[in-house]
Short mmCIF file of C-alpha atoms in Angstrom, two decimals:
data_model
loop_
_atom_site.label_atom_id
_atom_site.label_comp_id
_atom_site.label_asym_id
_atom_site.label_seq_id
_atom_site.Cartn_x
_atom_site.Cartn_y
_atom_site.Cartn_z
CA MET A 1 -3.63 10.93 -34.22
CA GLU A 2 -1.88 8.18 -32.21
CA LYS A 3 -4.51 6.34 -30.41
CA VAL A 4 -3.72 4.38 -27.55
CA ARG A 5 -6.01 1.38 -27.16
CA PHE A 6 -7.84 0.08 -23.74
CA GLY A 7 -9.24 -3.01 -22.46
CA ILE A 8 -11.46 -3.07 -19.11
CA ILE A 9 -11.31 -5.79 -16.42
CA GLY A 10 -14.53 -5.40 -14.26
CA CYS A 11 -17.91 -4.31 -15.48
CA GLY A 12 -19.16 -3.24 -12.16
CA VAL A 13 -20.04 0.19 -10.48
CA ILE A 14 -16.61 1.81 -11.14
CA ALA A 15 -16.32 0.83 -14.54
CA PRO A 16 -18.48 3.27 -16.36
CA HIS A 17 -16.05 6.15 -15.14
CA HIS A 18 -13.35 4.33 -16.99
CA ALA A 19 -15.13 3.82 -20.11
CA ASP A 20 -16.75 7.25 -20.52
CA ALA A 21 -13.23 8.75 -19.97
CA ILE A 22 -12.03 6.43 -22.81
CA VAL A 23 -14.35 6.66 -25.44
CA ASN A 24 -14.55 10.73 -25.04
CA ASN A 25 -11.10 11.11 -25.75
CA LYS A 26 -10.03 11.55 -29.17
CA ARG A 27 -6.90 9.71 -28.15
CA GLY A 28 -8.45 6.79 -26.98
CA GLU A 29 -10.13 3.21 -28.00
CA LEU A 30 -11.89 0.96 -26.18
CA VAL A 31 -11.20 -2.39 -27.64
CA ALA A 32 -12.52 -5.13 -25.24
CA VAL A 33 -14.29 -5.47 -22.14
CA CYS A 34 -14.31 -8.27 -19.53
CA ASP A 35 -16.21 -9.68 -16.50
CA ILE A 36 -17.07 -12.93 -15.08
CA GLU A 37 -20.59 -12.41 -15.75
CA GLU A 38 -21.01 -12.87 -19.30
CA GLU A 39 -24.46 -10.87 -19.48
CA LYS A 40 -22.75 -7.96 -17.61
CA ALA A 41 -19.58 -8.12 -19.95
CA ARG A 42 -21.96 -8.36 -23.11
CA LYS A 43 -24.43 -5.52 -22.26
CA PHE A 44 -21.49 -3.26 -21.16
CA GLN A 45 -19.74 -4.02 -24.75
CA GLN A 46 -22.59 -2.93 -26.27
CA LYS A 47 -23.20 -0.03 -24.31
CA TYR A 48 -20.00 1.42 -25.01
CA ASN A 49 -19.63 -0.21 -28.68
CA ALA A 50 -16.54 -2.09 -28.00
CA PRO A 51 -15.50 -4.56 -30.48
CA TYR A 52 -15.00 -7.48 -28.02
CA TYR A 53 -16.03 -9.00 -24.68
CA TYR A 54 -14.83 -11.74 -22.63
CA THR A 55 -15.40 -13.67 -19.51
CA ASP A 56 -11.60 -14.73 -18.80
CA TYR A 57 -9.23 -11.82 -18.45
CA ARG A 58 -6.52 -13.86 -19.49
CA LYS A 59 -8.00 -14.76 -22.59
CA MET A 60 -8.39 -10.66 -23.37
CA LEU A 61 -4.66 -10.23 -22.36
CA GLU A 62 -3.46 -12.05 -25.24
CA ARG A 63 -4.85 -9.62 -27.64
CA LYS A 64 -2.00 -7.74 -29.39
CA ASP A 65 -4.40 -4.55 -29.89
CA ILE A 66 -4.62 -3.57 -26.46
CA ASP A 67 -2.11 -1.22 -24.98
CA VAL A 68 -3.62 -0.42 -21.65
CA VAL A 69 -5.75 -2.39 -19.11
CA CYS A 70 -7.91 -0.85 -16.60
CA ILE A 71 -8.64 -2.90 -13.17
CA CYS A 72 -11.75 -2.07 -12.11
CA THR A 73 -12.47 -5.24 -10.13
CA PRO A 74 -12.98 -5.68 -6.30
CA SER A 75 -9.60 -4.38 -4.38
CA GLY A 76 -8.02 -7.86 -3.50
CA LEU A 77 -7.84 -8.94 -7.32
CA HIS A 78 -6.12 -6.24 -8.26
CA GLY A 79 -2.72 -7.39 -7.65
CA ASP A 80 -2.51 -10.61 -9.36
CA MET A 81 -4.40 -9.17 -12.50
CA THR A 82 -1.79 -6.45 -12.45
CA ILE A 83 1.06 -8.62 -12.63
CA ASP A 84 -0.53 -10.89 -15.14
CA ALA A 85 -1.24 -7.70 -17.46
CA ALA A 86 2.28 -6.69 -17.04
CA ASN A 87 3.42 -9.89 -17.96
CA ALA A 88 1.50 -9.90 -20.98
CA GLY A 89 3.42 -6.54 -21.84
CA LYS A 90 0.11 -4.26 -21.22
CA HIS A 91 0.36 -0.98 -19.26
CA VAL A 92 -1.90 -0.74 -16.05
CA PHE A 93 -4.58 1.65 -15.01
CA CYS A 94 -5.72 0.37 -11.74
CA GLU A 95 -8.63 1.54 -9.69
CA LYS A 96 -8.00 2.45 -5.97
CA PRO A 97 -6.67 1.00 -3.75
CA LEU A 98 -3.86 -0.18 -5.46
CA ASP A 99 -4.17 -3.42 -3.54
CA ILE A 100 -4.72 -4.61 -0.05
CA ASN A 101 -1.56 -6.50 0.46
CA ALA A 102 1.83 -4.80 0.90
CA ASP A 103 3.71 -7.55 -0.53
CA LYS A 104 1.10 -7.67 -3.52
CA MET A 105 1.76 -4.23 -4.08
CA THR A 106 5.41 -4.46 -4.14
CA ARG A 107 5.36 -7.45 -6.70
CA MET A 108 2.77 -4.92 -8.78
CA ILE A 109 5.28 -2.75 -9.00
CA GLU A 110 8.27 -5.03 -9.66
CA ALA A 111 6.35 -6.58 -12.61
CA CYS A 112 5.44 -3.25 -14.34
CA ARG A 113 9.32 -2.24 -13.89
CA ARG A 114 10.49 -5.52 -15.20
CA ASN A 115 8.26 -5.52 -18.21
CA ASN A 116 8.97 -1.79 -18.73
CA VAL A 117 5.01 -0.92 -18.77
CA LYS A 118 3.20 1.97 -16.76
CA LEU A 119 1.41 1.65 -13.63
CA GLY A 120 -0.81 4.32 -12.99
CA CYS A 121 -3.73 4.76 -10.13
CA VAL A 122 -6.97 6.67 -9.53
CA PHE A 123 -6.69 8.98 -6.77
CA GLN A 124 -8.72 11.93 -8.39
CA ARG A 125 -8.96 13.93 -5.39
CA ARG A 126 -5.24 15.26 -5.80
CA LEU A 127 -6.66 17.14 -9.27
CA MET A 128 -9.26 19.22 -6.62
CA LYS A 129 -8.09 22.65 -7.64
CA GLU A 130 -8.45 23.39 -3.59
CA ALA A 131 -5.80 20.80 -3.03
CA ILE A 132 -3.27 21.89 -5.82
CA GLU A 133 -3.38 25.30 -4.32
CA THR A 134 -2.95 23.95 -0.90
CA LYS A 135 -0.13 21.77 -1.98
CA LYS A 136 1.45 24.79 -3.56
CA ALA A 137 0.99 27.20 -0.45
CA ILE A 138 2.49 24.48 2.01
CA GLU A 139 5.62 23.74 -0.58
CA ARG A 140 6.25 28.01 -0.64
CA GLY A 141 5.99 27.92 3.43
CA GLU A 142 2.81 30.16 3.63
CA PHE A 143 1.25 28.23 6.55
CA GLY A 144 5.02 27.83 8.18
CA LYS A 145 5.91 24.56 9.72
CA ILE A 146 2.95 22.16 9.53
CA VAL A 147 1.75 21.12 13.25
CA LEU A 148 -1.63 19.50 12.98
CA ALA A 149 -3.04 17.96 9.77
CA ASP A 150 -6.12 16.09 9.91
CA ALA A 151 -8.71 13.94 7.51
CA TYR A 152 -12.35 13.78 8.58
CA LEU A 153 -13.94 10.85 6.09
CA LYS A 154 -17.55 10.30 6.89
CA TYR A 155 -19.39 8.25 4.53
CA TYR A 156 -23.06 6.70 4.75
CA ARG A 157 -23.23 3.09 3.55
CA SER A 158 -26.36 1.25 4.06
CA GLN A 159 -26.30 -2.62 4.78
CA GLU A 160 -28.18 -2.99 1.07
CA TYR A 161 -25.06 -1.64 -0.41
CA TYR A 162 -23.09 -4.10 1.57
CA ASN A 163 -25.33 -7.10 0.59
CA SER A 164 -25.13 -5.74 -3.02
CA ALA A 165 -22.12 -7.75 -3.89
CA GLY A 166 -20.37 -10.64 -2.28
CA TRP A 167 -17.09 -9.24 -1.83
CA ARG A 168 -18.02 -6.06 -0.28
CA GLY A 169 -17.19 -5.50 3.43
CA THR A 170 -14.86 -8.65 3.42
CA TRP A 171 -11.29 -9.20 4.39
CA GLU A 172 -10.35 -10.94 1.35
CA LEU A 173 -11.78 -8.87 -1.26
CA ASP A 174 -12.48 -5.36 0.32
CA GLY A 175 -9.27 -5.59 2.17
CA GLY A 176 -11.42 -3.03 4.82
CA GLY A 177 -14.06 -1.32 5.43
CA ALA A 178 -14.30 2.84 6.09
CA LEU A 179 -10.74 3.19 5.35
CA MET A 180 -9.84 1.04 2.44
CA ASN A 181 -12.60 1.25 0.32
CA GLN A 182 -14.06 4.70 1.14
CA GLY A 183 -11.63 6.58 3.40
CA VAL A 184 -8.29 5.86 1.33
CA HIS A 185 -8.92 8.74 -1.13
CA GLY A 186 -8.87 11.37 1.75
CA ILE A 187 -5.79 9.62 3.45
CA ASP A 188 -4.05 9.61 0.09
CA LEU A 189 -4.62 13.21 -0.32
CA LEU A 190 -3.54 14.14 3.32
CA MET A 191 -0.50 12.37 2.85
CA TRP A 192 -0.17 13.90 -0.57
CA LEU A 193 -0.08 17.12 0.96
CA VAL A 194 1.73 16.76 4.29
CA GLY A 195 3.96 13.79 3.90
CA ASP A 196 4.77 10.40 4.85
CA VAL A 197 3.47 9.10 8.05
CA ALA A 198 6.23 7.96 10.87
CA SER A 199 3.77 6.21 13.06
CA VAL A 200 0.05 5.40 13.97
CA PHE A 201 -1.94 4.28 17.05
CA ALA A 202 -5.46 3.40 16.17
CA ARG A 203 -9.26 1.90 16.91
CA ALA A 204 -11.00 0.34 14.31
CA GLU A 205 -14.68 -0.97 15.32
CA THR A 206 -17.64 -2.48 13.53
CA LEU A 207 -20.67 -0.66 15.21
CA ALA A 208 -23.53 -0.56 12.82
CA ARG A 209 -23.13 -2.86 9.92
CA ASP A 210 -23.30 -6.81 9.40
CA ILE A 211 -19.86 -6.86 7.93
CA GLU A 212 -16.53 -8.59 8.90
CA VAL A 213 -14.46 -5.14 8.46
CA GLU A 214 -14.63 -1.83 10.17
CA ASP A 215 -17.15 0.91 9.79
CA THR A 216 -15.94 3.13 12.17
CA ALA A 217 -12.19 4.20 12.87
CA ILE A 218 -9.83 6.62 14.13
CA ALA A 219 -6.21 6.85 14.05
CA LEU A 220 -3.54 9.27 15.55
CA LEU A 221 -0.81 10.09 13.37
CA LYS A 222 2.90 11.12 13.67
CA PHE A 223 4.22 12.51 10.39
CA LYS A 224 8.01 12.31 9.54
CA ASN A 225 8.25 15.94 9.47
CA GLY A 226 6.93 16.11 13.12
CA ALA A 227 3.56 17.31 12.68
CA ILE A 228 0.49 15.18 14.41
CA GLY A 229 -2.77 14.32 13.26
CA VAL A 230 -6.02 12.54 13.12
CA ILE A 231 -8.14 10.58 10.79
CA GLU A 232 -11.60 9.59 11.17
CA GLY A 233 -13.03 7.39 8.97
CA THR A 234 -16.91 5.79 9.08
CA THR A 235 -19.25 4.67 6.49
CA SER A 236 -22.29 4.76 9.26
CA VAL A 237 -23.19 8.27 9.61
CA TYR A 238 -26.37 9.65 8.45
CA PRO A 239 -26.36 12.11 7.03
CA PRO A 240 -23.10 11.68 5.56
CA GLN A 241 -20.44 14.59 5.63
CA GLU A 242 -18.21 15.92 2.55
CA THR A 243 -14.33 14.93 3.09
CA ARG A 244 -12.81 17.27 4.91
CA LEU A 245 -9.15 18.08 5.56
CA GLU A 246 -7.85 20.39 8.21
CA ILE A 247 -3.88 21.71 8.15
CA HIS A 248 -2.78 24.21 10.49
CA GLY A 249 0.91 25.71 10.50
CA GLN A 250 2.65 28.01 12.76
CA LYS A 251 1.83 30.72 10.57
CA GLY A 252 -1.76 29.73 9.39
CA SER A 253 -4.42 27.47 8.43
CA VAL A 254 -6.33 26.15 5.45
CA ILE A 255 -9.51 23.59 5.64
CA PHE A 256 -11.28 22.85 2.70
CA GLY A 257 -13.52 19.76 1.55
CA ASP A 258 -15.85 18.45 -1.38
CA SER A 259 -17.57 21.82 -1.70
CA GLY A 260 -14.58 24.33 -1.37
CA PHE A 261 -12.49 26.03 1.01
CA LYS A 262 -13.85 26.59 4.51
CA GLN A 263 -11.00 28.82 5.56
CA TRP A 264 -7.55 30.32 4.43
CA ARG A 265 -6.20 32.47 6.88
CA THR A 266 -2.12 33.53 8.08
CA ILE A 267 -1.08 35.46 10.63
CA GLY A 268 -1.57 39.50 9.85
CA SER A 269 -5.04 38.79 8.45
CA ASP A 270 -8.33 39.15 10.04
CA VAL A 271 -10.15 37.60 7.16
CA ASP A 272 -9.92 34.49 4.96
CA THR A 273 -8.05 35.12 1.65
CA PHE A 274 -9.50 31.82 -0.30
CA PRO A 275 -7.85 31.25 -3.90
CA ASP A 276 -10.09 32.26 -6.61
CA VAL A 277 -10.74 28.43 -7.70
CA LYS A 278 -13.39 25.68 -7.52
CA SER A 279 -13.43 21.83 -8.32
CA GLU A 280 -16.47 19.95 -9.74
CA LYS A 281 -18.15 18.13 -7.21
CA ILE A 282 -16.53 14.67 -6.52
CA GLY A 283 -19.79 13.05 -4.79
CA GLY A 284 -20.15 9.87 -3.87
CA SER A 285 -20.57 10.36 0.26
CA ALA A 286 -24.03 8.80 0.25
CA ASP A 287 -23.92 6.45 -3.20
CA ALA A 288 -21.00 4.94 -4.34
CA ALA A 289 -22.26 5.14 -8.18
CA ALA A 290 -22.95 8.85 -7.50
CA ILE A 291 -19.18 10.00 -7.80
CA SER A 292 -18.27 12.49 -10.76
CA SER A 293 -16.21 11.22 -13.78
CA TRP A 294 -14.43 14.27 -14.09
CA GLY A 295 -11.59 12.86 -12.27
CA HIS A 296 -11.18 9.84 -14.25
CA TYR A 297 -11.15 11.78 -17.79
CA ALA A 298 -8.26 14.15 -16.33
CA LEU A 299 -6.23 10.56 -15.17
CA ILE A 300 -7.05 8.74 -18.24
CA ASP A 301 -5.98 11.54 -20.64
CA ASP A 302 -2.84 11.69 -18.49
CA MET A 303 -2.48 7.69 -18.55
CA ILE A 304 -2.42 8.05 -22.32
CA SER A 305 0.04 10.98 -22.26
CA ALA A 306 2.01 8.79 -20.32
CA VAL A 307 2.15 5.88 -23.05
CA ILE A 308 2.43 8.17 -25.87
CA GLU A 309 5.67 10.20 -24.26
CA ASP A 310 7.05 7.22 -22.50
CA ARG A 311 6.65 8.85 -19.13
CA ASP A 312 5.31 7.80 -15.63
CA PRO A 313 1.85 8.82 -15.07
CA MET A 314 0.97 11.41 -12.64
CA ILE A 315 0.03 8.91 -9.78
CA THR A 316 2.48 6.13 -9.80
CA GLY A 317 1.98 2.53 -8.18
CA GLU A 318 4.90 4.03 -5.51
CA SER A 319 3.12 6.98 -4.78
CA ALA A 320 -0.32 5.02 -4.89
CA ARG A 321 0.65 2.31 -2.32
CA LYS A 322 1.54 4.52 0.24
CA ALA A 323 -2.02 5.39 1.70
CA VAL A 324 -2.47 1.44 1.71
CA ASP A 325 0.62 1.23 3.77
CA LEU A 326 -0.89 3.39 6.42
CA ILE A 327 -4.33 2.02 6.31
CA LEU A 328 -2.25 -1.53 7.01
CA ALA A 329 -0.73 0.05 9.84
CA ILE A 330 -4.02 1.36 11.22
CA TYR A 331 -5.35 -1.99 10.93
CA GLU A 332 -2.48 -3.73 12.60
CA SER A 333 -2.64 -1.05 15.49
CA ALA A 334 -6.63 -1.28 15.97
CA ARG A 335 -5.66 -5.52 16.33
CA THR A 336 -2.69 -5.25 18.61
CA GLY A 337 -3.62 -1.95 21.06
CA LYS A 338 -0.14 -0.76 20.15
CA GLU A 339 1.74 2.09 18.14
CA VAL A 340 3.08 0.86 14.75
CA PHE A 341 5.73 2.19 12.91
CA LEU A 342 5.69 2.30 9.13
CA GLU A 343 9.65 1.74 8.48
CA ARG A 344 8.80 -1.98 7.41
CA PHE A 345 5.89 -1.33 5.16
CA GLY A 346 6.65 0.00 1.50
CA GLU A 347 9.99 -1.95 1.73
#
């Protein structure tokens, strides 16, 4: 059996989800891990029985026996590391967000194209069975023309969480707060289901935490298909609420969250007719370390198949950047107090 060999850059909170998915895949092999903290890298190597560990990712990229590099570092480092990996001939599997800078994302995508390597990204909510059934229903017109589409992204992150690592809550390396770090998952899912956004008007505030970035934000969206919508994002509410999407059309509505469908109703029916599906719990609304690994397992398996079959991964760089471009537009609108149009993002 052909095996795809992996290296992991960054041995922090999210890295175990990547490592578990690799070592438990019959077609995957973990060759090396890297972290700037040697003790952390060494312990991670030992835990997952990786043959090698590094403190300099560029040294790891020199290895000929690594096919794919997982980028598990702070968000503001994703771009440069991806470009370096692509220039070293490595495929890249990048944690969300793709990066925190529009120009950097463009250069990441171009570097991977130029070097003929794959670029995949982690947005596991797209794999929720509820999301897949909703997308199918929207595409076949079950709810009619979509008129309203909202995402409610209400997390809890304590001050201790932000203090636990120097990069958290900073513009330079986190790239933002409630939207860029946590809410990006729900924003990606909303756009995957409803389509691209044409313009946004937003407010973003730091209300409860001692951080540089926003802990609370609201955005009014105008989608390219004519629908309008709302994003509410925060890391400051207790108890945290499950991520919830509401999509309303002329013929019907669907509402679902982390615990499943809440509503699925169309004209002519007085009761909800939920598809008989149920996703595994995602978690993470209160504790970043408490997310489930099932999405990483599926996306790592898809990345392995993409390399072996020489095809695009399920979530490409071009697709993954859309949520970040929208968040950057939200931040610009919040700073300027003006509606921001997205034509100039993602070019």
